[in-house]
Short mmCIF file of C-alpha atoms in Angstrom, two decimals:
data_model
loop_
_atom_site.label_atom_id
_atom_site.label_comp_id
_atom_site.label_asym_id
_atom_site.label_seq_id
_atom_site.Cartn_x
_atom_site.Cartn_y
_atom_site.Cartn_z
CA MET A 262 -0.10 -0.14 -0.28
CA THR A 263 1.05 3.60 -0.77
CA ASP A 264 3.03 5.42 2.44
CA LEU A 265 0.24 8.48 2.65
CA THR A 266 3.22 10.98 3.60
CA THR A 267 4.74 10.49 1.12
CA LEU A 268 2.58 12.25 -1.18
CA THR A 269 1.62 15.79 -2.11
CA ALA A 270 -1.07 17.38 -1.17
CA THR A 271 -2.10 17.35 -5.03
CA GLU A 272 -1.28 13.69 -5.17
CA LEU A 273 -3.53 13.31 -1.46
CA LEU A 274 -6.29 15.36 -3.10
CA ASP A 275 -6.04 13.02 -6.00
CA GLY A 276 -6.16 9.38 -4.55
CA TYR A 277 -9.48 11.12 -2.38
CA ARG A 278 -11.61 12.17 -5.94
CA LYS A 279 -10.65 8.30 -6.54
CA GLY A 280 -11.37 7.09 -3.70
CA GLU A 281 -8.37 5.31 -3.21
CA PHE A 282 -8.47 6.35 0.44
CA SER A 283 -9.69 8.70 2.83
CA PRO A 284 -9.09 12.11 4.89
CA VAL A 285 -9.19 9.63 7.63
CA GLU A 286 -6.73 7.49 6.67
CA ALA A 287 -3.73 10.24 5.15
CA THR A 288 -4.47 12.96 8.82
CA ARG A 289 -3.78 8.91 10.92
CA ALA A 290 -0.04 8.34 8.84
CA ALA A 291 0.78 11.94 9.50
CA LEU A 292 -0.84 12.19 12.88
CA ASP A 293 1.77 9.01 13.37
CA ARG A 294 4.48 10.28 11.83
CA ALA A 295 4.67 13.05 14.29
CA GLU A 296 4.73 11.81 16.87
CA ARG A 297 7.49 9.06 15.40
CA ILE A 298 9.27 12.01 14.15
CA GLN A 299 8.45 14.18 17.91
CA PRO A 300 11.09 12.58 20.85
CA GLU A 301 14.31 13.10 18.34
CA VAL A 302 13.84 16.39 16.16
CA ASN A 303 11.24 17.85 18.09
CA ALA A 304 8.56 19.46 15.59
CA PHE A 305 6.21 20.46 17.30
CA VAL A 306 4.01 22.76 20.28
CA ARG A 307 1.39 19.91 20.38
CA ILE A 308 -0.30 17.82 17.92
CA LEU A 309 -3.92 18.15 17.95
CA GLY A 310 -4.56 14.14 17.45
CA ASP A 311 -7.80 14.08 18.94
CA GLU A 312 -9.48 16.46 17.07
CA ALA A 313 -7.82 16.59 14.01
CA LEU A 314 -9.27 12.87 13.22
CA ALA A 315 -12.51 14.21 14.45
CA GLN A 316 -11.51 17.09 11.20
CA ALA A 317 -11.17 14.47 9.23
CA GLU A 318 -14.27 12.52 9.27
CA ALA A 319 -16.03 15.05 8.56
CA SER A 320 -14.20 15.44 6.03
CA ARG A 321 -14.53 11.61 4.90
CA GLU A 322 -17.96 12.59 5.30
CA ARG A 323 -17.85 15.13 2.51
CA TRP A 324 -15.48 13.08 -0.78
CA ARG A 325 -18.01 10.50 0.16
CA ARG A 326 -20.92 13.44 -0.50
CA GLY A 327 -18.56 14.53 -3.24
CA GLU A 328 -18.90 18.26 -1.92
CA PRO A 329 -15.18 18.75 -0.77
CA ALA A 330 -15.30 22.47 1.43
CA GLY A 331 -12.78 23.83 -0.87
CA PRO A 332 -9.58 22.93 -2.53
CA VAL A 333 -8.19 21.12 0.37
CA ASP A 334 -10.21 19.58 1.91
CA GLY A 335 -8.54 16.70 4.42
CA VAL A 336 -5.16 18.00 3.42
CA PRO A 337 -3.08 17.71 6.40
CA VAL A 338 -1.65 21.04 7.43
CA THR A 339 0.32 22.06 10.48
CA VAL A 340 1.12 25.55 11.80
CA LYS A 341 3.99 27.23 12.99
CA ASP A 342 2.90 28.55 16.91
CA ILE A 343 3.43 32.53 15.51
CA LEU A 344 -0.25 32.31 13.91
CA LEU A 345 -3.08 32.43 16.01
CA LEU A 346 -4.95 28.53 16.05
CA LYS A 347 -8.81 29.53 17.60
CA GLY A 348 -8.94 26.83 20.88
CA HIS A 349 -4.71 26.46 21.14
CA PRO A 350 -2.84 28.82 22.85
CA THR A 351 0.15 30.66 20.99
CA LEU A 352 2.77 30.75 22.59
CA ARG A 353 5.38 32.27 20.12
CA GLY A 354 8.00 29.86 21.79
CA SER A 355 8.09 32.35 24.88
CA LYS A 356 7.80 31.47 28.00
CA SER A 357 6.68 34.84 28.45
CA VAL A 358 3.78 34.46 26.55
CA ASP A 359 0.86 32.70 28.89
CA PRO A 360 -0.89 30.48 27.96
CA SER A 361 -4.42 30.77 29.91
CA GLY A 362 -7.10 32.55 28.48
CA SER A 363 -9.78 32.53 25.49
CA TRP A 364 -7.42 32.29 21.54
CA ASP A 365 -10.47 32.25 20.72
CA GLU A 366 -9.05 33.50 17.01
CA ASP A 367 -7.88 32.60 13.59
CA ALA A 368 -5.04 33.53 12.04
CA PRO A 369 -6.00 35.07 8.33
CA ALA A 370 -4.63 32.25 6.58
CA VAL A 371 -5.28 29.42 9.49
CA ALA A 372 -9.16 30.05 8.36
CA ARG A 373 -9.03 30.42 4.78
CA LEU A 374 -7.64 26.60 5.07
CA ARG A 375 -10.14 25.58 8.02
CA GLU A 376 -12.80 27.34 5.49
CA SER A 377 -11.66 24.82 3.78
CA GLY A 378 -11.56 22.04 5.39
CA ALA A 379 -8.46 21.53 5.80
CA VAL A 380 -7.35 18.79 9.23
CA LEU A 381 -4.72 20.77 10.98
CA VAL A 382 -2.94 19.25 12.92
CA GLY A 383 -0.44 20.86 14.92
CA LYS A 384 1.51 23.55 16.08
CA THR A 385 5.57 23.66 14.87
CA THR A 386 7.84 25.04 16.90
CA THR A 387 9.88 28.20 16.65
CA PRO A 388 12.30 30.15 18.07
CA GLU A 389 11.16 32.90 20.82
CA TYR A 390 8.70 35.16 18.50
CA GLY A 391 10.75 34.12 15.66
CA TRP A 392 13.49 36.36 16.16
CA LYS A 393 16.74 33.78 14.64
CA GLY A 394 17.26 32.33 11.59
CA VAL A 395 17.44 28.48 13.29
CA THR A 396 15.05 27.51 15.67
CA ASP A 397 15.93 26.42 19.27
CA SER A 398 13.80 28.48 22.22
CA PRO A 399 13.63 27.99 26.27
CA LEU A 400 10.51 27.28 25.90
CA THR A 401 11.08 24.08 23.83
CA GLY A 402 14.29 23.56 22.98
CA VAL A 403 16.53 22.89 20.40
CA THR A 404 14.18 21.09 16.45
CA ARG A 405 17.24 19.14 14.56
CA ASN A 406 17.62 18.62 10.74
CA PRO A 407 15.79 16.09 9.93
CA HIS A 408 19.01 14.58 7.08
CA ASP A 409 21.16 14.49 10.49
CA PRO A 410 19.93 15.43 13.95
CA SER A 411 22.71 16.82 15.10
CA ARG A 412 22.53 19.32 12.70
CA THR A 413 20.05 23.03 13.90
CA ALA A 414 16.87 22.52 11.42
CA GLY A 415 17.25 26.00 10.77
CA GLY A 416 14.30 28.25 11.11
CA SER A 417 12.51 30.31 13.08
CA SER A 418 9.82 28.32 11.10
CA GLY A 419 12.36 24.81 11.58
CA GLY A 420 9.29 23.22 13.11
CA SER A 421 7.66 23.58 9.82
CA ALA A 422 9.88 22.41 7.55
CA ALA A 423 11.46 19.60 9.46
CA ALA A 424 7.38 18.39 10.08
CA VAL A 425 6.22 18.93 6.52
CA ALA A 426 10.36 16.55 5.29
CA LEU A 427 9.37 13.66 7.06
CA GLY A 428 5.37 13.56 6.51
CA ALA A 429 4.03 15.06 9.69
CA GLY A 430 1.82 16.41 6.59
CA PRO A 431 2.43 17.15 3.24
CA LEU A 432 1.26 21.80 4.06
CA SER A 433 2.58 23.49 6.40
CA LEU A 434 1.99 27.38 7.05
CA GLY A 435 4.95 29.00 8.27
CA THR A 436 6.69 33.09 9.11
CA ASP A 437 8.78 35.23 6.74
CA GLY A 438 10.67 38.69 8.28
CA GLY A 439 14.40 37.95 7.35
CA GLY A 440 14.34 34.76 5.59
CA SER A 441 12.35 32.20 7.89
CA VAL A 442 10.34 30.00 5.59
CA ARG A 443 13.29 29.83 2.70
CA ILE A 444 15.99 29.45 5.30
CA PRO A 445 14.42 26.29 7.13
CA ALA A 446 12.97 24.00 4.03
CA ALA A 447 16.53 24.87 2.33
CA PHE A 448 18.40 23.20 5.35
CA CYS A 449 15.63 20.68 5.14
CA GLY A 450 15.27 20.21 1.41
CA ILE A 451 11.80 21.48 0.79
CA PHE A 452 9.99 24.01 -1.07
CA ALA A 453 9.17 27.92 0.72
CA LEU A 454 8.05 30.80 -0.46
CA LYS A 455 8.40 34.52 0.76
CA PRO A 456 4.84 35.73 -1.11
CA THR A 457 4.96 39.76 -1.55
CA TYR A 458 3.90 41.67 0.95
CA GLY A 459 0.24 41.63 2.14
CA ARG A 460 -0.58 38.76 -0.65
CA VAL A 461 -0.75 36.72 2.44
CA PRO A 462 -2.46 38.45 5.62
CA LEU A 463 -1.11 38.73 8.45
CA TYR A 464 -3.81 39.56 12.22
CA PRO A 465 -2.33 39.92 14.97
CA ALA A 466 0.59 42.75 12.94
CA SER A 467 3.73 41.90 13.51
CA ALA A 468 5.94 44.31 15.48
CA PHE A 469 8.35 43.77 12.45
CA GLY A 470 6.00 45.50 10.46
CA THR A 471 5.89 45.57 6.66
CA LEU A 472 9.10 43.06 6.89
CA ALA A 473 7.15 40.08 8.00
CA HIS A 474 5.08 37.39 5.13
CA VAL A 475 3.40 34.36 5.62
CA GLY A 476 3.97 31.01 3.15
CA PRO A 477 3.97 28.32 2.44
CA MET A 478 6.09 25.16 3.61
CA THR A 479 5.94 22.42 1.04
CA ARG A 480 7.43 19.79 -1.22
CA ASP A 481 6.81 21.48 -4.02
CA ALA A 482 6.13 24.29 -6.15
CA ALA A 483 2.63 22.69 -7.18
CA ASP A 484 1.70 22.49 -3.37
CA ALA A 485 2.59 26.09 -2.64
CA ALA A 486 0.67 27.37 -4.79
CA LEU A 487 -2.18 25.59 -4.34
CA LEU A 488 -2.06 26.26 -1.09
CA LEU A 489 -1.03 30.08 -2.48
CA ASP A 490 -5.05 29.55 -4.27
CA VAL A 491 -7.00 29.12 -0.37
CA ILE A 492 -4.88 31.48 1.96
CA GLY A 493 -3.86 34.27 -0.44
CA VAL A 494 -7.25 36.53 0.32
CA PRO A 495 -7.95 39.50 1.83
CA ASP A 496 -8.62 39.55 5.52
CA SER A 497 -9.81 43.22 6.95
CA ARG A 498 -8.47 42.56 10.31
CA ASP A 499 -4.99 43.05 7.94
CA TRP A 500 -4.95 46.97 6.27
CA SER A 501 -2.04 46.22 4.24
CA ALA A 502 -3.48 43.06 2.95
CA LEU A 503 -3.35 43.21 -0.43
CA GLY A 504 -6.35 42.10 -2.98
CA PRO A 505 -7.39 39.75 -4.47
CA ALA A 506 -5.53 37.74 -6.87
CA ASP A 507 -5.87 37.56 -10.64
CA GLY A 508 -6.79 34.20 -11.48
CA SER A 509 -5.23 31.14 -9.73
CA PHE A 510 -1.50 30.67 -9.34
CA ARG A 511 -2.19 26.98 -9.91
CA ALA A 512 -3.46 28.09 -13.84
CA GLY A 513 0.71 28.81 -15.17
CA LEU A 514 2.59 26.31 -13.59
CA ASP A 515 3.21 24.83 -16.72
CA ARG A 516 4.47 27.12 -18.85
CA GLY A 517 7.92 26.55 -17.64
CA VAL A 518 10.56 29.01 -18.37
CA ARG A 519 11.23 28.35 -22.05
CA GLY A 520 12.00 32.70 -22.85
CA LEU A 521 11.79 34.14 -19.34
CA ARG A 522 15.63 36.67 -18.83
CA VAL A 523 17.26 35.52 -15.62
CA ALA A 524 20.18 36.70 -13.91
CA TYR A 525 22.43 34.25 -12.31
CA SER A 526 24.19 36.02 -9.12
CA PRO A 527 26.02 33.46 -7.64
CA SER A 528 27.80 35.56 -5.16
CA LEU A 529 25.91 38.94 -5.37
CA GLY A 530 28.66 40.76 -6.75
CA GLY A 531 31.77 38.38 -4.56
CA GLN A 532 29.81 39.73 -1.57
CA VAL A 533 29.28 36.18 -0.38
CA ALA A 534 31.63 33.51 0.33
CA VAL A 535 30.22 30.22 -1.02
CA ARG A 536 30.62 27.28 -0.44
CA PRO A 537 31.75 24.33 -2.66
CA GLY A 538 29.45 21.58 -2.44
CA VAL A 539 26.62 24.56 -2.19
CA ALA A 540 27.94 26.70 -5.58
CA ALA A 541 28.01 23.61 -7.64
CA ALA A 542 24.63 21.99 -6.44
CA VAL A 543 23.19 25.48 -7.85
CA ARG A 544 25.52 26.13 -10.70
CA ARG A 545 23.74 22.46 -12.04
CA ALA A 546 20.14 24.14 -11.98
CA VAL A 547 20.67 26.72 -13.13
CA GLU A 548 22.56 25.16 -15.74
CA ARG A 549 19.05 23.01 -15.44
CA LEU A 550 16.63 26.14 -16.91
CA ALA A 551 18.34 27.11 -19.82
CA ALA A 552 18.21 23.95 -21.01
CA LEU A 553 14.93 23.71 -20.78
CA GLY A 554 14.52 27.32 -22.34
CA ALA A 555 15.66 29.99 -19.99
CA TYR A 556 17.55 33.06 -20.97
CA VAL A 557 20.21 32.88 -18.67
CA GLU A 558 23.15 35.30 -17.76
CA GLU A 559 25.78 36.43 -15.05
CA ALA A 560 24.18 39.41 -13.92
CA ASP A 561 24.38 41.01 -10.26
CA PRO A 562 21.70 43.51 -8.56
CA ASP A 563 23.45 46.72 -7.76
CA PHE A 564 23.31 46.69 -3.90
CA THR A 565 25.85 46.37 -1.62
CA ASP A 566 24.96 44.62 1.43
CA PRO A 567 21.92 46.35 3.17
CA VAL A 568 22.67 44.45 7.13
CA ASP A 569 22.73 47.06 8.98
CA ALA A 570 19.52 48.31 7.86
CA PHE A 571 18.14 45.47 8.56
CA HIS A 572 19.16 44.88 11.72
CA THR A 573 17.75 48.71 12.81
CA LEU A 574 14.35 47.38 11.68
CA TRP A 575 14.78 44.05 12.49
CA PHE A 576 16.56 44.48 16.62
CA ALA A 577 13.72 48.15 16.94
CA GLY A 578 11.22 45.37 16.35
CA ALA A 579 12.00 43.05 18.98
CA ALA A 580 12.06 45.98 21.35
CA GLN A 581 8.15 46.89 20.93
CA VAL A 582 7.36 43.01 21.13
CA THR A 583 8.67 42.50 24.85
CA ARG A 584 8.72 45.98 26.13
CA ARG A 585 5.92 45.22 27.92
CA LEU A 586 7.73 42.68 30.01
CA ARG A 587 8.28 42.00 33.59
CA ALA A 588 11.53 41.93 34.83
CA ASP A 589 11.50 38.91 35.84
CA ARG A 590 10.22 37.53 32.23
CA ARG A 591 12.47 39.54 30.66
CA GLY A 592 15.23 37.37 31.98
CA ALA A 593 13.91 34.72 31.30
CA LEU A 594 14.41 35.43 28.04
CA ASP A 595 16.32 33.54 24.75
CA PRO A 596 20.09 36.06 25.44
CA GLY A 597 20.40 36.59 22.18
CA LEU A 598 17.39 37.44 21.92
CA ARG A 599 17.67 39.96 24.78
CA GLU A 600 21.51 41.25 23.38
CA ILE A 601 19.09 42.88 20.02
CA CYS A 602 16.47 44.10 21.68
CA ALA A 603 18.36 46.33 24.50
CA GLU A 604 19.78 47.33 21.04
CA GLY A 605 17.07 48.09 19.05
CA ALA A 606 15.71 50.40 22.08
CA ARG A 607 18.87 52.76 21.59
CA TYR A 608 17.58 53.12 18.35
CA SER A 609 16.36 56.85 17.27
CA ALA A 610 13.08 57.47 15.17
CA LEU A 611 16.29 58.89 13.19
CA ASP A 612 17.57 55.99 13.03
CA TYR A 613 14.93 54.19 12.15
CA LEU A 614 13.81 55.74 9.45
CA SER A 615 17.29 56.72 7.75
CA ALA A 616 16.96 52.65 7.64
CA VAL A 617 14.12 52.81 5.12
CA ASP A 618 15.24 55.42 3.12
CA VAL A 619 17.91 52.62 2.76
CA ARG A 620 14.93 50.10 2.04
CA MET A 621 13.40 52.16 -0.75
CA GLU A 622 16.83 52.36 -2.61
CA LEU A 623 16.52 49.48 -2.28
CA GLY A 624 14.04 48.24 -3.39
CA ARG A 625 14.15 50.96 -6.55
CA ARG A 626 16.83 49.38 -7.50
CA MET A 627 15.07 45.61 -7.64
CA GLY A 628 12.54 47.22 -9.66
CA ARG A 629 14.80 48.74 -12.20
CA PHE A 630 16.74 45.70 -12.38
CA HIS A 631 13.38 43.66 -12.85
CA ASP A 632 13.08 45.83 -15.99
CA THR A 633 15.51 43.97 -17.23
CA TYR A 634 15.05 41.07 -15.99
CA ASP A 635 11.92 38.29 -14.87
CA LEU A 636 14.01 35.96 -12.11
CA LEU A 637 17.08 36.75 -10.06
CA LEU A 638 18.64 33.80 -9.43
CA THR A 639 20.84 33.09 -6.28
CA PRO A 640 21.94 29.66 -3.83
CA THR A 641 19.05 30.66 -1.20
CA LEU A 642 21.80 29.92 1.69
CA PRO A 643 25.77 29.63 1.43
CA ILE A 644 26.43 27.46 3.62
CA THR A 645 23.93 24.19 5.00
CA ALA A 646 23.19 22.04 8.29
CA PHE A 647 24.88 23.13 10.97
CA GLU A 648 25.46 22.11 14.41
CA ALA A 649 21.93 23.06 16.21
CA GLY A 650 21.12 24.99 19.24
CA VAL A 651 23.44 27.69 17.92
CA GLU A 652 23.44 31.01 16.42
CA VAL A 653 25.78 30.05 14.48
CA PRO A 654 28.35 28.20 12.81
CA ALA A 655 31.46 27.02 15.02
CA GLY A 656 34.42 29.25 13.83
CA SER A 657 32.24 31.28 11.37
CA GLY A 658 33.46 34.50 12.76
CA HIS A 659 29.68 35.59 12.56
CA ARG A 660 28.21 37.29 15.33
CA ARG A 661 24.43 37.47 14.81
CA TRP A 662 22.67 35.29 12.13
CA THR A 663 22.22 37.29 9.48
CA GLY A 664 26.41 37.14 8.78
CA TRP A 665 25.12 33.72 6.62
CA THR A 666 22.38 34.26 5.57
CA PRO A 667 22.79 37.25 3.33
CA PHE A 668 20.73 36.43 0.36
CA THR A 669 17.65 35.64 2.74
CA TYR A 670 16.70 39.26 4.52
CA PRO A 671 17.67 42.34 1.01
CA PHE A 672 14.60 40.85 0.01
CA ASN A 673 12.27 41.42 3.48
CA LEU A 674 13.24 44.95 2.30
CA THR A 675 11.80 44.71 -1.05
CA GLN A 676 9.10 42.75 -0.02
CA GLN A 677 9.45 40.73 -3.33
CA PRO A 678 8.08 37.09 -3.43
CA ALA A 679 10.98 34.59 -3.17
CA ALA A 680 11.20 30.62 -3.17
CA THR A 681 12.85 28.27 -2.50
CA VAL A 682 13.93 25.05 -4.55
CA PRO A 683 15.65 21.62 -3.33
CA VAL A 684 18.53 21.58 -6.31
CA GLY A 685 20.15 18.24 -4.56
CA THR A 686 23.12 18.57 -1.71
CA ASP A 687 26.01 18.81 -1.07
CA GLY A 688 29.81 16.23 -0.38
CA ASP A 689 28.18 15.98 3.83
CA GLY A 690 24.38 14.82 2.34
CA LEU A 691 22.83 17.35 3.22
CA PRO A 692 20.28 19.81 1.64
CA VAL A 693 21.25 22.81 -0.96
CA GLY A 694 18.25 25.00 -1.82
CA LEU A 695 17.94 27.70 -4.76
CA GLN A 696 16.76 31.34 -4.32
CA ILE A 697 14.76 32.20 -6.92
CA VAL A 698 13.43 35.88 -6.95
CA ALA A 699 10.78 37.76 -9.53
CA ALA A 700 9.74 41.78 -9.39
CA ARG A 701 7.43 42.33 -6.71
CA HIS A 702 3.78 40.39 -7.05
CA ARG A 703 5.01 38.47 -9.70
CA ASP A 704 5.11 35.20 -7.40
CA ASP A 705 3.38 33.13 -10.66
CA LEU A 706 6.56 33.56 -12.25
CA VAL A 707 8.58 32.81 -9.10
CA LEU A 708 6.05 29.34 -8.53
CA ARG A 709 6.64 29.03 -12.77
CA ALA A 710 10.75 28.63 -12.38
CA GLY A 711 9.85 26.94 -9.40
CA HIS A 712 7.82 23.91 -10.60
CA ALA A 713 9.85 23.57 -13.91
CA LEU A 714 12.48 22.47 -11.58
CA ARG A 715 10.33 19.61 -9.35
CA GLY A 716 12.06 16.56 -8.94
CA TRP A 717 14.69 17.21 -10.78
CA SER A 718 17.93 16.98 -9.15
#
């Protein structure tokens, strides 16, 4: 019999239509896998066994009647514990959040999934308030890489990436303020998309402001398009949400990349030292897109590393999210989070506005860049997964996580759509990701290119 935990959401839905298996069977398989992986990988804050099975039973009845509630009816889905899930505490990886309370509201993306009949199987781990690019916290401990549990799953959506990679549901909701769906997806060998800012509504608003996106974490681009169709609709609680998309993101997936103008920047103009095994895997994927008909040339976007501006915005956001905590709760925060909060609290309004100026200029430069190129390709990360439980790789010389993620956070500053696609492994057998970036509102092009690389490595 088919192992249902290996199937994509698209394949599960096809099986439901044909009556080959039911949402109950798929949910039981996902829950069993979640329970099995949890002791070693630590991907979950909580697993919603009985609740998920009840949702799956209701879905099975709808499929029997030929009346599915929506495009993902019966598909097991996990949700990062940054996003509200009605009936359960959203602790954000922090002991500072009081779990008592009504917890009577779904985040917009969760609400759309519930309306569409998805089966919500669990909440996944995050570093405290999603502040860094690895997943460990004082509340839940360390989340580990499914390919090598001695290594990190990445972050901040590390629990979601590990859950998808190991078959505990083919779809997950993550958040991305500086790379937080793309980093763990690259380390764990799955697909993830940071959509154009506002495409997926977010509520409550993030203290990190318009850096923060909600995005699909899936096995492939087709599933990401499916999920984006469901969650990428307006919600009145998000004042900055975009209007409805112009059609389905699934509609153009098979158009391929022939004729697209593609810039390949292997190191952002020599600014980033990329490990040879990563560079080789990424280059092979770029050559594959060229073989499929894309016009590819090496070209670098015209910007220098905007990390100082990003730090100003990011650290100020962290200070804002924790500023009302009592002294005892502040003392229990992740030490690294305490450090950046202290730094962020020292910035002035003029410091913040200067960072906004850098951001606007970066956006202008990337807008002009995409007048020439439909897509920009880079490595998602210059390295593969390193030791679990630390913010930066040993001996790297980096002080903060941004030191080893220079390809990701620039495109949170510009609000562009950016995805990571698994494109093979390095010499140690660890996954490598290719990042695909397009102009704002061209999520369709990112998904098309990602889909063109399906099954290839």
